Short mmCIF file of N, CA, C and O in Angstrom, two decimals:
data_model
loop_
_atom_site.label_atom_id
_atom_site.label_comp_id
_atom_site.label_asym_id
_atom_site.label_seq_id
_atom_site.Cartn_x
_atom_site.Cartn_y
_atom_site.Cartn_z
N UNK A 15 109.89 109.85 90.95
CA UNK A 15 110.95 110.69 91.47
C UNK A 15 110.36 111.77 92.37
O UNK A 15 110.88 112.02 93.45
N UNK A 16 109.26 112.38 91.94
CA UNK A 16 108.63 113.42 92.75
C UNK A 16 108.17 112.85 94.09
O UNK A 16 108.35 113.48 95.14
N UNK A 17 107.61 111.65 94.08
CA UNK A 17 107.17 111.01 95.33
C UNK A 17 108.34 110.86 96.29
O UNK A 17 108.20 111.11 97.49
N UNK A 18 109.47 110.42 95.77
CA UNK A 18 110.66 110.25 96.61
C UNK A 18 111.12 111.59 97.18
O UNK A 18 111.55 111.67 98.34
N UNK A 19 111.01 112.62 96.38
CA UNK A 19 111.45 113.95 96.83
C UNK A 19 110.59 114.48 97.98
O UNK A 19 111.10 115.18 98.85
N UNK A 20 109.32 114.16 97.97
CA UNK A 20 108.42 114.77 98.96
C UNK A 20 108.07 113.85 100.12
O UNK A 20 107.42 114.28 101.07
N UNK A 21 108.51 112.61 100.10
CA UNK A 21 107.98 111.64 101.06
C UNK A 21 108.29 111.96 102.52
O UNK A 21 107.67 111.39 103.41
N UNK A 22 109.18 112.88 102.80
CA UNK A 22 109.45 113.29 104.19
C UNK A 22 109.48 114.80 104.36
O UNK A 22 110.03 115.30 105.33
N UNK A 23 108.86 115.54 103.44
CA UNK A 23 108.87 116.99 103.54
C UNK A 23 108.20 117.43 104.84
O UNK A 23 107.19 116.87 105.26
N UNK A 24 108.81 118.37 105.52
CA UNK A 24 108.34 118.89 106.82
C UNK A 24 108.14 117.79 107.86
O UNK A 24 107.21 117.83 108.66
N UNK A 25 109.05 116.81 107.86
CA UNK A 25 108.95 115.74 108.87
C UNK A 25 109.12 116.35 110.25
O UNK A 25 109.96 117.23 110.46
N UNK A 26 108.34 115.88 111.19
CA UNK A 26 108.35 116.46 112.54
C UNK A 26 109.41 115.84 113.45
O UNK A 26 109.60 116.32 114.57
N UNK A 27 110.08 114.80 112.99
CA UNK A 27 111.08 114.14 113.83
C UNK A 27 110.46 113.19 114.83
O UNK A 27 111.14 112.71 115.74
N UNK A 28 109.19 112.92 114.69
CA UNK A 28 108.48 111.98 115.56
C UNK A 28 107.78 110.96 114.68
O UNK A 28 107.85 111.03 113.46
N UNK A 29 107.10 110.02 115.30
CA UNK A 29 106.44 108.96 114.55
C UNK A 29 104.93 109.20 114.48
O UNK A 29 104.38 110.00 115.24
N UNK A 30 104.30 108.46 113.59
CA UNK A 30 102.84 108.50 113.53
C UNK A 30 102.25 108.12 114.88
O UNK A 30 101.30 108.74 115.35
N UNK A 31 102.82 107.09 115.49
CA UNK A 31 102.31 106.63 116.78
C UNK A 31 102.39 107.73 117.84
O UNK A 31 101.48 107.90 118.65
N UNK A 32 103.48 108.49 117.83
CA UNK A 32 103.60 109.61 118.77
C UNK A 32 102.47 110.60 118.55
O UNK A 32 101.81 111.05 119.50
N UNK A 33 102.23 110.96 117.30
CA UNK A 33 101.15 111.91 116.99
C UNK A 33 99.80 111.38 117.45
O UNK A 33 98.99 112.12 118.03
N UNK A 34 99.56 110.11 117.21
CA UNK A 34 98.28 109.51 117.59
C UNK A 34 98.13 109.47 119.11
O UNK A 34 97.10 109.87 119.65
N UNK A 35 99.18 109.02 119.80
CA UNK A 35 99.10 108.88 121.26
C UNK A 35 98.99 110.22 121.97
O UNK A 35 98.43 110.29 123.07
N UNK A 36 99.53 111.27 121.36
CA UNK A 36 99.46 112.60 121.99
C UNK A 36 98.31 113.43 121.45
O UNK A 36 98.16 114.58 121.84
N UNK A 37 97.53 112.86 120.56
CA UNK A 37 96.43 113.59 119.91
C UNK A 37 96.91 114.93 119.37
O UNK A 37 96.29 115.97 119.58
N UNK A 38 98.02 114.88 118.67
CA UNK A 38 98.59 116.10 118.10
C UNK A 38 97.62 116.71 117.09
O UNK A 38 96.73 116.02 116.57
N UNK A 39 97.79 117.99 116.79
CA UNK A 39 96.94 118.61 115.77
C UNK A 39 96.97 117.87 114.43
O UNK A 39 95.95 117.76 113.76
N UNK A 40 98.14 117.33 114.07
CA UNK A 40 98.22 116.58 112.81
C UNK A 40 97.40 115.29 112.88
O UNK A 40 96.73 114.92 111.92
N UNK A 41 97.45 114.61 114.03
CA UNK A 41 96.68 113.36 114.13
C UNK A 41 95.19 113.65 114.09
O UNK A 41 94.42 112.87 113.53
N UNK A 42 94.79 114.77 114.66
CA UNK A 42 93.38 115.16 114.60
C UNK A 42 93.00 115.50 113.16
O UNK A 42 91.98 115.05 112.64
N UNK A 43 93.86 116.27 112.49
CA UNK A 43 93.58 116.68 111.11
C UNK A 43 93.45 115.47 110.18
O UNK A 43 92.56 115.44 109.33
N UNK A 44 94.31 114.48 110.36
CA UNK A 44 94.33 113.33 109.46
C UNK A 44 93.68 112.09 110.07
O UNK A 44 93.86 110.98 109.56
N UNK A 45 92.90 112.27 111.13
CA UNK A 45 92.10 111.19 111.72
C UNK A 45 92.92 109.95 112.06
O UNK A 45 92.47 108.82 111.85
N UNK A 46 94.13 110.17 112.56
CA UNK A 46 95.01 109.07 112.99
C UNK A 46 95.37 108.10 111.87
O UNK A 46 95.78 106.97 112.13
N UNK A 47 95.24 108.50 110.62
CA UNK A 47 95.54 107.63 109.48
C UNK A 47 96.76 108.14 108.73
O UNK A 47 96.71 109.22 108.15
N UNK A 48 97.84 107.39 108.77
CA UNK A 48 99.07 107.78 108.04
C UNK A 48 99.33 109.27 108.23
O UNK A 48 99.49 110.03 107.27
N UNK A 49 99.41 109.68 109.48
CA UNK A 49 99.46 111.09 109.85
C UNK A 49 100.58 111.83 109.11
O UNK A 49 100.34 112.83 108.44
N UNK A 50 101.80 111.35 109.26
CA UNK A 50 102.93 112.06 108.65
C UNK A 50 102.89 111.99 107.14
O UNK A 50 103.17 112.98 106.45
N UNK A 51 102.55 110.83 106.60
CA UNK A 51 102.50 110.68 105.14
C UNK A 51 101.48 111.65 104.54
O UNK A 51 101.76 112.30 103.53
N UNK A 52 100.32 111.74 105.16
CA UNK A 52 99.32 112.70 104.69
C UNK A 52 99.83 114.13 104.80
O UNK A 52 99.59 114.95 103.91
N UNK A 53 100.55 114.42 105.87
CA UNK A 53 101.12 115.77 106.04
C UNK A 53 102.15 116.06 104.95
O UNK A 53 102.16 117.16 104.38
N UNK A 54 103.00 115.10 104.65
CA UNK A 54 104.02 115.30 103.60
C UNK A 54 103.36 115.62 102.26
O UNK A 54 103.76 116.56 101.56
N UNK A 55 102.33 114.85 101.93
CA UNK A 55 101.63 115.05 100.66
C UNK A 55 100.94 116.41 100.63
O UNK A 55 101.08 117.16 99.66
N UNK A 56 100.22 116.70 101.67
CA UNK A 56 99.48 117.97 101.74
C UNK A 56 100.42 119.16 101.64
O UNK A 56 100.16 120.11 100.90
N UNK A 57 101.52 119.09 102.36
CA UNK A 57 102.49 120.19 102.34
C UNK A 57 103.07 120.37 100.95
O UNK A 57 103.15 121.50 100.44
N UNK A 58 103.45 119.28 100.31
CA UNK A 58 104.03 119.38 98.97
C UNK A 58 103.05 120.00 97.99
O UNK A 58 103.41 120.88 97.20
N UNK A 59 101.80 119.58 98.06
CA UNK A 59 100.82 120.13 97.12
C UNK A 59 100.42 121.56 97.46
O UNK A 59 100.04 122.32 96.56
N UNK A 60 100.55 121.94 98.71
CA UNK A 60 100.35 123.36 99.03
C UNK A 60 101.45 124.20 98.39
O UNK A 60 101.19 125.27 97.85
N UNK A 61 102.70 123.69 98.43
CA UNK A 61 103.79 124.39 97.76
C UNK A 61 103.53 124.49 96.25
O UNK A 61 103.81 125.52 95.63
N UNK A 62 102.98 123.43 95.68
CA UNK A 62 102.71 123.43 94.25
C UNK A 62 101.60 124.40 93.86
O UNK A 62 101.46 124.74 92.70
N UNK A 63 100.82 124.83 94.83
CA UNK A 63 99.75 125.78 94.51
C UNK A 63 100.30 127.17 94.21
O UNK A 63 99.59 128.02 93.68
N UNK A 64 101.57 127.37 94.51
CA UNK A 64 102.24 128.63 94.16
C UNK A 64 102.73 128.49 92.71
O UNK A 64 103.49 127.58 92.40
N UNK A 65 102.29 129.38 91.82
CA UNK A 65 102.65 129.24 90.40
C UNK A 65 104.15 129.12 90.14
O UNK A 65 104.57 128.33 89.30
N UNK A 66 104.95 129.85 90.88
CA UNK A 66 106.40 129.80 90.65
C UNK A 66 107.03 128.52 91.21
O UNK A 66 108.20 128.26 90.99
N UNK A 67 106.25 127.72 91.91
CA UNK A 67 106.76 126.51 92.53
C UNK A 67 106.19 125.24 91.92
O UNK A 67 106.37 124.16 92.48
N UNK A 68 105.50 125.35 90.81
CA UNK A 68 104.81 124.19 90.25
C UNK A 68 105.43 123.76 88.92
O UNK A 68 105.09 124.30 87.86
N UNK A 69 106.29 122.75 88.96
CA UNK A 69 106.88 122.26 87.70
C UNK A 69 105.87 121.51 86.83
O UNK A 69 106.16 121.20 85.69
N UNK A 70 104.69 121.26 87.37
CA UNK A 70 103.67 120.50 86.64
C UNK A 70 102.58 121.39 86.06
O UNK A 70 101.56 120.90 85.59
N UNK A 71 102.77 122.69 86.08
CA UNK A 71 101.71 123.62 85.69
C UNK A 71 101.26 123.44 84.24
O UNK A 71 100.13 123.80 83.91
N UNK A 72 102.07 122.86 83.40
CA UNK A 72 101.70 122.69 81.99
C UNK A 72 100.95 121.38 81.73
O UNK A 72 100.50 121.14 80.62
N UNK A 73 100.83 120.55 82.76
CA UNK A 73 100.06 119.31 82.58
C UNK A 73 98.58 119.64 82.44
O UNK A 73 98.08 120.59 83.05
N UNK A 74 97.88 118.83 81.68
CA UNK A 74 96.43 118.98 81.61
C UNK A 74 95.86 118.61 82.98
O UNK A 74 96.52 117.95 83.79
N UNK A 75 94.62 119.02 83.23
CA UNK A 75 93.99 118.70 84.52
C UNK A 75 93.92 117.19 84.72
O UNK A 75 94.17 116.69 85.83
N UNK A 76 93.59 116.46 83.67
CA UNK A 76 93.52 115.00 83.78
C UNK A 76 94.88 114.39 84.09
O UNK A 76 94.99 113.50 84.93
N UNK A 77 95.91 114.85 83.39
CA UNK A 77 97.26 114.32 83.64
C UNK A 77 97.73 114.67 85.05
O UNK A 77 98.35 113.85 85.72
N UNK A 78 97.45 115.90 85.49
CA UNK A 78 97.83 116.30 86.84
C UNK A 78 97.10 115.44 87.87
O UNK A 78 97.71 114.97 88.83
N UNK A 79 95.83 115.20 87.67
CA UNK A 79 95.04 114.38 88.60
C UNK A 79 95.60 112.96 88.65
O UNK A 79 95.72 112.36 89.72
N UNK A 80 95.96 112.41 87.49
CA UNK A 80 96.53 111.07 87.45
C UNK A 80 97.87 111.02 88.16
O UNK A 80 98.14 110.12 88.96
N UNK A 81 98.73 112.01 87.89
CA UNK A 81 100.03 112.09 88.54
C UNK A 81 99.85 112.22 90.04
O UNK A 81 100.51 111.53 90.82
N UNK A 82 98.93 113.06 90.48
CA UNK A 82 98.69 113.25 91.91
C UNK A 82 98.24 111.95 92.56
O UNK A 82 98.71 111.59 93.64
N UNK A 83 97.38 111.20 91.91
CA UNK A 83 96.93 109.92 92.45
C UNK A 83 98.08 108.95 92.64
O UNK A 83 98.16 108.26 93.66
N UNK A 84 98.98 108.91 91.68
CA UNK A 84 100.14 108.03 91.77
C UNK A 84 101.04 108.47 92.92
O UNK A 84 101.51 107.64 93.71
N UNK A 85 101.27 109.77 93.04
CA UNK A 85 102.12 110.31 94.11
C UNK A 85 101.49 110.01 95.48
O UNK A 85 102.18 109.56 96.40
N UNK A 86 100.21 110.24 95.61
CA UNK A 86 99.54 109.99 96.89
C UNK A 86 99.69 108.52 97.28
O UNK A 86 100.07 108.21 98.42
N UNK A 87 99.44 107.60 96.36
CA UNK A 87 99.57 106.18 96.67
C UNK A 87 101.01 105.82 97.03
O UNK A 87 101.24 105.02 97.96
N UNK A 88 101.97 106.38 96.31
CA UNK A 88 103.37 106.07 96.58
C UNK A 88 103.80 106.56 97.96
O UNK A 88 104.45 105.82 98.71
N UNK A 89 103.41 107.77 98.32
CA UNK A 89 103.81 108.31 99.62
C UNK A 89 103.05 107.62 100.75
O UNK A 89 103.64 107.28 101.78
N UNK A 90 101.77 107.38 100.58
CA UNK A 90 101.03 106.65 101.61
C UNK A 90 101.60 105.25 101.80
O UNK A 90 101.57 104.69 102.90
N UNK A 91 102.17 104.70 100.75
CA UNK A 91 102.79 103.39 100.83
C UNK A 91 104.04 103.34 101.68
O UNK A 91 104.53 102.26 102.00
N UNK A 92 104.55 104.50 102.08
CA UNK A 92 105.73 104.52 102.94
C UNK A 92 105.37 104.45 104.42
O UNK A 92 106.25 104.43 105.28
N UNK A 93 104.08 104.40 104.74
CA UNK A 93 103.65 104.26 106.13
C UNK A 93 103.98 102.85 106.59
O UNK A 93 103.40 101.87 106.12
N UNK A 94 104.92 102.73 107.51
CA UNK A 94 105.40 101.42 107.94
C UNK A 94 104.34 100.62 108.69
O UNK A 94 104.48 99.40 108.83
N UNK A 95 103.27 101.23 109.14
CA UNK A 95 102.23 100.46 109.82
C UNK A 95 101.54 99.49 108.85
O UNK A 95 100.95 98.51 109.28
N UNK A 96 101.64 99.75 107.58
CA UNK A 96 101.03 98.87 106.57
C UNK A 96 102.06 97.94 105.93
O UNK A 96 101.70 97.10 105.11
N UNK A 97 103.30 98.04 106.35
CA UNK A 97 104.39 97.31 105.70
C UNK A 97 104.17 95.80 105.66
O UNK A 97 104.26 95.17 104.61
N UNK A 98 103.85 95.21 106.81
CA UNK A 98 103.74 93.75 106.86
C UNK A 98 102.52 93.24 106.09
O UNK A 98 102.56 92.18 105.48
N UNK A 99 101.46 94.02 106.08
CA UNK A 99 100.30 93.65 105.28
C UNK A 99 100.65 93.70 103.80
O UNK A 99 100.27 92.82 103.03
N UNK A 100 101.40 94.73 103.39
CA UNK A 100 101.82 94.83 102.00
C UNK A 100 102.71 93.67 101.60
O UNK A 100 102.55 93.09 100.52
N UNK A 101 103.64 93.30 102.47
CA UNK A 101 104.54 92.18 102.19
C UNK A 101 103.73 90.89 102.06
O UNK A 101 103.94 90.09 101.14
N UNK A 102 102.80 90.67 102.99
CA UNK A 102 101.96 89.46 102.94
C UNK A 102 101.16 89.41 101.64
O UNK A 102 101.08 88.37 100.98
N UNK A 103 100.58 90.54 101.24
CA UNK A 103 99.81 90.58 100.00
C UNK A 103 100.69 90.28 98.79
O UNK A 103 100.27 89.57 97.87
N UNK A 104 101.90 90.82 98.77
CA UNK A 104 102.81 90.56 97.65
C UNK A 104 103.22 89.09 97.62
O UNK A 104 103.26 88.48 96.56
N UNK A 105 103.51 88.53 98.79
CA UNK A 105 103.89 87.12 98.84
C UNK A 105 102.74 86.23 98.38
O UNK A 105 102.96 85.28 97.63
N UNK A 106 101.54 86.55 98.80
CA UNK A 106 100.38 85.77 98.35
C UNK A 106 100.22 85.85 96.84
O UNK A 106 99.94 84.85 96.19
N UNK A 107 100.41 87.06 96.29
CA UNK A 107 100.27 87.22 94.84
C UNK A 107 101.36 86.47 94.09
O UNK A 107 101.11 85.89 93.03
N UNK A 108 102.56 86.45 94.64
CA UNK A 108 103.68 85.80 93.96
C UNK A 108 103.68 84.28 94.10
O UNK A 108 104.06 83.57 93.18
N UNK A 109 103.27 83.79 95.26
CA UNK A 109 103.45 82.38 95.55
C UNK A 109 102.17 81.56 95.56
O UNK A 109 102.21 80.36 95.77
N UNK A 110 101.03 82.18 95.31
CA UNK A 110 99.78 81.43 95.22
C UNK A 110 99.59 81.00 93.78
O UNK A 110 99.52 81.84 92.89
N UNK A 111 99.51 79.70 93.57
CA UNK A 111 99.33 79.25 92.18
C UNK A 111 98.01 79.77 91.63
O UNK A 111 97.01 79.81 92.33
N UNK A 112 98.06 80.18 90.40
CA UNK A 112 96.82 80.66 89.77
C UNK A 112 95.89 79.48 89.54
O UNK A 112 96.32 78.33 89.45
N UNK A 113 94.63 79.80 89.45
CA UNK A 113 93.64 78.74 89.24
C UNK A 113 93.89 78.06 87.91
O UNK A 113 94.21 78.71 86.92
N UNK A 114 93.75 76.77 87.90
CA UNK A 114 93.95 76.01 86.68
C UNK A 114 92.68 76.09 85.85
O UNK A 114 91.57 75.92 86.35
N UNK A 115 92.83 76.37 84.57
CA UNK A 115 91.69 76.43 83.67
C UNK A 115 91.27 75.00 83.33
O UNK A 115 91.93 74.30 82.59
N UNK A 116 90.18 74.55 83.92
CA UNK A 116 89.74 73.15 83.76
C UNK A 116 88.95 72.94 82.47
O UNK A 116 88.56 71.84 82.18
N UNK A 117 88.69 74.01 81.72
CA UNK A 117 87.92 73.88 80.48
C UNK A 117 88.80 73.62 79.28
O UNK A 117 88.30 73.51 78.17
N UNK A 118 90.10 73.56 79.47
CA UNK A 118 90.94 73.37 78.28
C UNK A 118 91.36 71.94 78.09
O UNK A 118 91.09 71.06 78.78
#
């Protein structure tokens, strides 16, 4: 739910490709990799650094780190430049027959 809430925070109204082609400050900061998605994540976690803005402040460091990893992967997964690769990987996983165990 948190990933969905933050996946477009501070969206610039432009695309990753626009940022990359114009060498915007964000594209420089994020090395042309999932520029907006990285910005959304970074911005959200900067807000969470304010004690009054952090609903996760009672999590242990390990739990917070785990939650953050899940959120980062979920938001980075919204980068449409990786969409077709993700679909291909899912189709391969679903439709490739598993190896037959020949020892049984």
